[in-house]
CSV table of C-alpha atoms in Angstrom, one decimal:
chain,number,residue,atom,x,y,z
Z,19,ALA,CA,-0.4,0.0,-0.2
Z,20,GLN,CA,1.0,3.6,-0.7
Z,21,SER,CA,2.4,5.3,2.5
Z,22,VAL,CA,4.4,8.7,3.1
Z,23,THR,CA,6.1,9.7,5.8
Z,24,GLN,CA,6.7,13.2,7.4
Z,25,PRO,CA,9.3,12.8,10.3
Z,26,ASP,CA,8.9,16.3,11.4
Z,27,ILE,CA,5.8,17.3,13.3
Z,28,HIS,CA,6.9,20.5,14.1
Z,29,ILE,CA,9.5,23.2,13.0
Z,30,THR,CA,10.4,26.3,14.2
Z,31,VAL,CA,12.2,28.7,11.7
Z,32,SER,CA,13.5,32.5,12.0
Z,33,GLU,CA,11.5,34.7,9.4
Z,34,GLY,CA,14.3,34.6,6.5
Z,35,ALA,CA,15.3,31.7,7.2
Z,36,SER,CA,15.7,28.8,4.3
Z,37,LEU,CA,13.5,25.9,5.4
Z,38,GLU,CA,13.2,22.4,4.2
Z,39,LEU,CA,10.5,20.0,5.0
Z,40,ARG,CA,10.6,16.1,4.8
Z,41,CYS,CA,9.1,13.6,2.8
Z,42,ASN,CA,9.3,10.5,1.9
Z,43,TYR,CA,7.4,7.8,0.1
Z,44,SER,CA,6.2,4.4,-0.2
Z,45,TYR,CA,8.2,3.1,-3.6
Z,46,GLY,CA,6.1,2.9,-6.5
Z,47,ALA,CA,6.8,2.7,-10.3
Z,48,THR,CA,5.5,5.9,-11.3
Z,49,PRO,CA,4.5,8.2,-8.2
Z,50,TYR,CA,2.8,11.4,-8.3
Z,51,LEU,CA,3.6,13.9,-5.6
Z,52,PHE,CA,2.0,17.0,-4.3
Z,53,TRP,CA,2.8,19.4,-1.7
Z,54,TYR,CA,-0.4,21.0,-0.1
Z,55,VAL,CA,-0.4,24.4,2.5
Z,56,GLN,CA,-3.4,24.2,5.0
Z,57,SER,CA,-3.5,27.6,6.5
Z,58,PRO,CA,-5.8,28.6,10.2
Z,59,GLY,CA,-9.0,28.0,9.2
Z,60,GLN,CA,-8.9,27.7,5.4
Z,61,GLY,CA,-8.9,24.0,3.2
Z,62,LEU,CA,-5.9,22.9,1.9
Z,63,GLN,CA,-3.8,24.3,-1.0
Z,64,LEU,CA,-2.0,22.3,-3.4
Z,65,LEU,CA,1.2,24.3,-3.2
Z,66,LEU,CA,3.3,22.0,-6.4
Z,67,LYS,CA,3.0,18.8,-7.8
Z,68,TYR,CA,5.3,16.4,-9.8
Z,69,PHE,CA,4.7,13.6,-12.1
Z,70,SER,CA,7.5,13.2,-14.9
Z,71,GLY,CA,10.3,15.0,-16.4
Z,72,ASP,CA,12.2,17.8,-14.3
Z,73,THR,CA,12.7,16.8,-10.8
Z,74,LEU,CA,13.1,20.2,-9.2
Z,75,VAL,CA,9.5,21.5,-9.5
Z,76,GLN,CA,8.2,25.6,-8.9
Z,77,GLY,CA,5.1,25.9,-6.7
Z,78,ILE,CA,3.2,28.6,-5.6
Z,79,LYS,CA,4.5,31.6,-2.7
Z,80,GLY,CA,8.3,30.7,-3.8
Z,81,PHE,CA,8.0,27.3,-2.5
Z,82,GLU,CA,9.8,24.5,-4.7
Z,83,ALA,CA,10.6,20.6,-4.2
Z,84,GLU,CA,13.1,18.1,-5.6
Z,85,PHE,CA,12.0,14.5,-6.3
Z,86,LYS,CA,14.4,12.4,-5.5
Z,87,ARG,CA,14.5,8.3,-6.9
Z,88,SER,CA,17.2,7.1,-5.0
Z,89,GLN,CA,15.9,8.1,-2.0
Z,90,SER,CA,11.8,8.1,-2.2
Z,91,SER,CA,11.6,12.0,-1.0
Z,92,PHE,CA,10.0,14.5,-2.1
Z,93,ASN,CA,11.4,17.2,0.3
Z,94,LEU,CA,9.3,20.9,0.5
Z,95,ARG,CA,12.2,23.5,0.4
Z,96,LYS,CA,11.8,28.1,0.7
Z,97,PRO,CA,15.4,30.3,0.4
Z,98,SER,CA,13.4,33.1,2.8
Z,99,VAL,CA,10.5,31.9,4.9
Z,100,HIS,CA,8.0,34.6,5.6
Z,101,TRP,CA,5.3,34.8,8.8
Z,102,SER,CA,3.0,33.9,6.6
Z,103,ASP,CA,4.5,31.0,5.4
Z,104,ALA,CA,3.1,29.4,8.9
Z,105,ALA,CA,1.1,26.9,8.6
Z,106,GLU,CA,0.3,23.0,8.2
Z,107,TYR,CA,2.1,21.1,5.4
Z,108,PHE,CA,1.0,18.0,3.7
Z,109,CYS,CA,3.1,15.3,1.6
Z,110,ALA,CA,0.8,13.3,-0.4
Z,111,VAL,CA,1.4,10.6,-3.3
Z,112,GLY,CA,-1.0,8.8,-5.6
Z,113,TYR,CA,-0.2,5.9,-8.3
Z,114,SER,CA,-1.0,6.1,-12.1
Z,115,GLY,CA,-2.9,2.6,-12.6
Z,116,GLY,CA,-4.4,2.4,-9.1
Z,117,TYR,CA,-7.4,4.3,-7.8
Z,118,GLN,CA,-8.0,8.0,-8.4
Z,119,LYS,CA,-6.9,9.2,-4.7
Z,120,VAL,CA,-3.9,10.2,-3.0
Z,121,THR,CA,-2.4,9.1,0.5
Z,122,PHE,CA,-1.6,11.7,2.8
Z,123,GLY,CA,1.1,12.1,5.0
Z,124,THR,CA,0.3,13.0,9.0
Z,125,GLY,CA,1.7,16.7,8.1
Z,126,THR,CA,4.4,19.1,9.4
Z,127,LYS,CA,3.2,22.4,11.8
Z,128,LEU,CA,5.4,25.0,10.7
Z,129,GLN,CA,6.0,28.0,13.4
Z,130,VAL,CA,7.4,31.0,11.8
Z,131,ILE,CA,9.4,33.4,14.9
Z,132,PRO,CA,10.4,37.1,14.5
J,30,GLU,CA,-15.0,30.6,-9.8
J,31,ALA,CA,-16.4,29.2,-6.9
J,32,GLY,CA,-14.3,27.4,-4.8
J,33,VAL,CA,-15.4,24.0,-2.7
J,34,THR,CA,-17.9,24.8,0.2
J,35,GLN,CA,-18.5,22.6,2.6
J,36,PHE,CA,-21.0,23.2,5.5
J,37,PRO,CA,-21.5,23.5,8.3
J,38,SER,CA,-18.3,24.8,9.6
J,39,HIS,CA,-18.6,22.7,12.7
J,40,SER,CA,-20.6,21.0,14.3
J,41,VAL,CA,-21.3,19.6,17.8
J,42,ILE,CA,-23.4,16.3,18.6
J,43,GLU,CA,-23.9,13.8,21.1
J,44,LYS,CA,-22.9,10.3,21.0
J,45,GLY,CA,-26.0,8.2,18.8
J,46,GLN,CA,-27.2,11.6,17.3
J,47,THR,CA,-27.0,11.7,13.2
J,48,VAL,CA,-25.0,14.6,11.5
J,49,THR,CA,-25.2,15.4,7.5
J,50,LEU,CA,-22.4,17.1,5.8
J,51,ARG,CA,-22.5,19.0,2.5
J,52,CYS,CA,-20.0,19.4,0.0
J,53,ASP,CA,-21.0,21.3,-2.7
J,54,PRO,CA,-18.1,21.0,-5.5
J,55,ILE,CA,-16.9,23.2,-8.2
J,56,SER,CA,-19.6,23.3,-10.7
J,57,GLY,CA,-18.6,21.4,-13.4
J,58,HIS,CA,-16.2,19.1,-11.3
J,59,ASP,CA,-17.1,15.3,-12.0
J,60,ASN,CA,-15.2,14.2,-9.3
J,61,LEU,CA,-15.6,14.4,-5.9
J,62,TYR,CA,-13.7,13.4,-2.9
J,63,TRP,CA,-14.3,12.7,0.7
J,64,TYR,CA,-11.5,12.8,3.3
J,65,ARG,CA,-11.4,13.0,6.8
J,66,ARG,CA,-8.4,13.6,9.5
J,67,VAL,CA,-8.7,12.8,12.8
J,68,MET,CA,-6.8,14.7,15.3
J,69,GLY,CA,-3.1,14.6,14.8
J,70,LYS,CA,-3.0,12.0,12.4
J,71,GLU,CA,-3.0,11.8,8.8
J,72,ILE,CA,-5.5,13.0,6.6
J,73,LYS,CA,-7.6,9.7,4.9
J,74,PHE,CA,-9.3,9.0,1.9
J,75,LEU,CA,-12.9,7.8,2.8
J,76,LEU,CA,-14.6,8.0,-1.2
J,77,HIS,CA,-14.8,8.8,-4.4
J,78,PHE,CA,-17.4,10.0,-6.8
J,79,VAL,CA,-17.2,10.1,-10.5
J,80,LYS,CA,-20.6,12.2,-11.6
J,81,GLU,CA,-23.1,10.4,-9.3
J,82,SER,CA,-21.5,7.0,-9.1
J,83,LYS,CA,-19.6,5.8,-6.3
J,84,GLN,CA,-15.9,5.0,-7.9
J,85,ASP,CA,-14.1,3.8,-4.5
J,86,GLU,CA,-15.0,3.9,-1.4
J,87,SER,CA,-12.9,1.6,0.4
J,88,GLY,CA,-11.9,3.7,2.6
J,89,MET,CA,-15.6,4.3,4.6
J,90,PRO,CA,-15.1,3.2,7.7
J,91,ASN,CA,-18.2,1.6,8.6
J,92,ASN,CA,-21.8,1.1,7.2
J,93,ARG,CA,-22.6,4.0,10.2
J,94,PHE,CA,-21.1,6.0,7.2
J,95,LEU,CA,-23.8,6.6,3.7
J,96,ALA,CA,-22.5,9.3,1.3
J,97,GLU,CA,-25.0,10.4,-1.8
J,98,ARG,CA,-24.3,12.6,-4.8
J,99,THR,CA,-27.9,13.0,-6.5
J,100,GLY,CA,-27.8,14.2,-9.7
J,101,GLY,CA,-23.6,14.5,-9.7
J,102,THR,CA,-23.6,17.6,-8.2
J,103,TYR,CA,-23.5,18.3,-4.1
J,104,SER,CA,-22.7,15.5,-1.8
J,105,THR,CA,-24.0,14.4,1.9
J,106,LEU,CA,-21.9,12.5,4.1
J,107,LYS,CA,-24.4,11.7,6.8
J,108,VAL,CA,-22.8,9.5,10.1
J,109,GLN,CA,-25.5,7.6,11.6
J,110,PRO,CA,-25.4,7.2,14.7
J,111,ALA,CA,-22.5,9.2,15.6
J,112,GLU,CA,-20.1,7.6,17.7
J,113,LEU,CA,-17.1,9.7,19.6
J,114,GLU,CA,-14.0,7.9,17.3
J,115,ASP,CA,-16.1,10.3,14.8
J,116,SER,CA,-14.8,13.3,15.8
J,117,GLY,CA,-12.3,15.0,13.4
J,118,VAL,CA,-12.0,17.4,10.3
J,119,TYR,CA,-14.0,16.0,7.1
J,120,PHE,CA,-12.6,17.5,4.3
J,121,CYS,CA,-14.6,17.7,0.5
J,122,ALA,CA,-12.4,17.8,-2.4
J,123,SER,CA,-13.3,18.1,-6.3
J,124,SER,CA,-10.9,18.1,-9.6
J,125,GLN,CA,-12.0,17.8,-13.4
J,126,GLY,CA,-10.8,15.5,-15.8
J,127,ARG,CA,-7.3,13.8,-14.2
J,128,TRP,CA,-7.1,13.5,-10.5
J,129,ASN,CA,-3.3,13.8,-10.8
J,130,TYR,CA,-3.3,17.6,-11.9
J,131,GLY,CA,-4.7,18.1,-8.1
J,132,TYR,CA,-7.6,18.5,-5.8
J,133,THR,CA,-9.4,21.6,-4.6
J,134,PHE,CA,-10.1,21.2,-1.3
J,135,GLY,CA,-13.1,23.3,0.6
J,136,SER,CA,-11.6,24.6,4.0
J,137,GLY,CA,-14.0,21.4,5.5
J,138,THR,CA,-16.5,20.2,8.7
J,139,ARG,CA,-14.8,20.1,12.1
J,140,LEU,CA,-16.9,17.2,13.7
J,141,THR,CA,-17.1,16.9,17.4
J,142,VAL,CA,-18.8,14.3,18.9
J,143,VAL,CA,-19.5,14.6,22.8
């Protein structure tokens, strides 16, 4: 069964510092990978997605993620964090040929301090 | 365009009562999904509609949960009778065409069973 691991439950960074959120997924021939963000009181918003091609994908709000097949990872990065980035971030995976659903990780809460 | 709308945003009910959650997807989106997040855990798939048909209901916890999507428009998720472990946030999402382009999520319904 497909699975996603987000090893960091909670991360605190200073405003302006760089950020990397980790995500590992269970092995699959052709994973579809996603990062979603949930701000307080809001629904989940798609930040970026990866299907194929260039392993470094750009998303909204200045985020990027890199797919590394050898490590089964899809880490999310941002070079300089803003206070408005404080939210919960979810990594998700789906596979072609299967049911049309994704499996989410448990989420990483990001706190941004001045 | 209007987003995915869910209501109520919050619901507090007593154990044994019935609750009905509603989701209005983006107009024209054939695919509608229900997910649930129990406190502190991952967001779990419940079921998937394509128009009015249930494509995959493998995530439904038990027969106390009933989902419908009459006419292929809005969907309801009824829990009857509610149990304490049903508490959590219920998310609805919709997509047009290929699921792997990402979903659009609603802001969720927070259900508390006391």
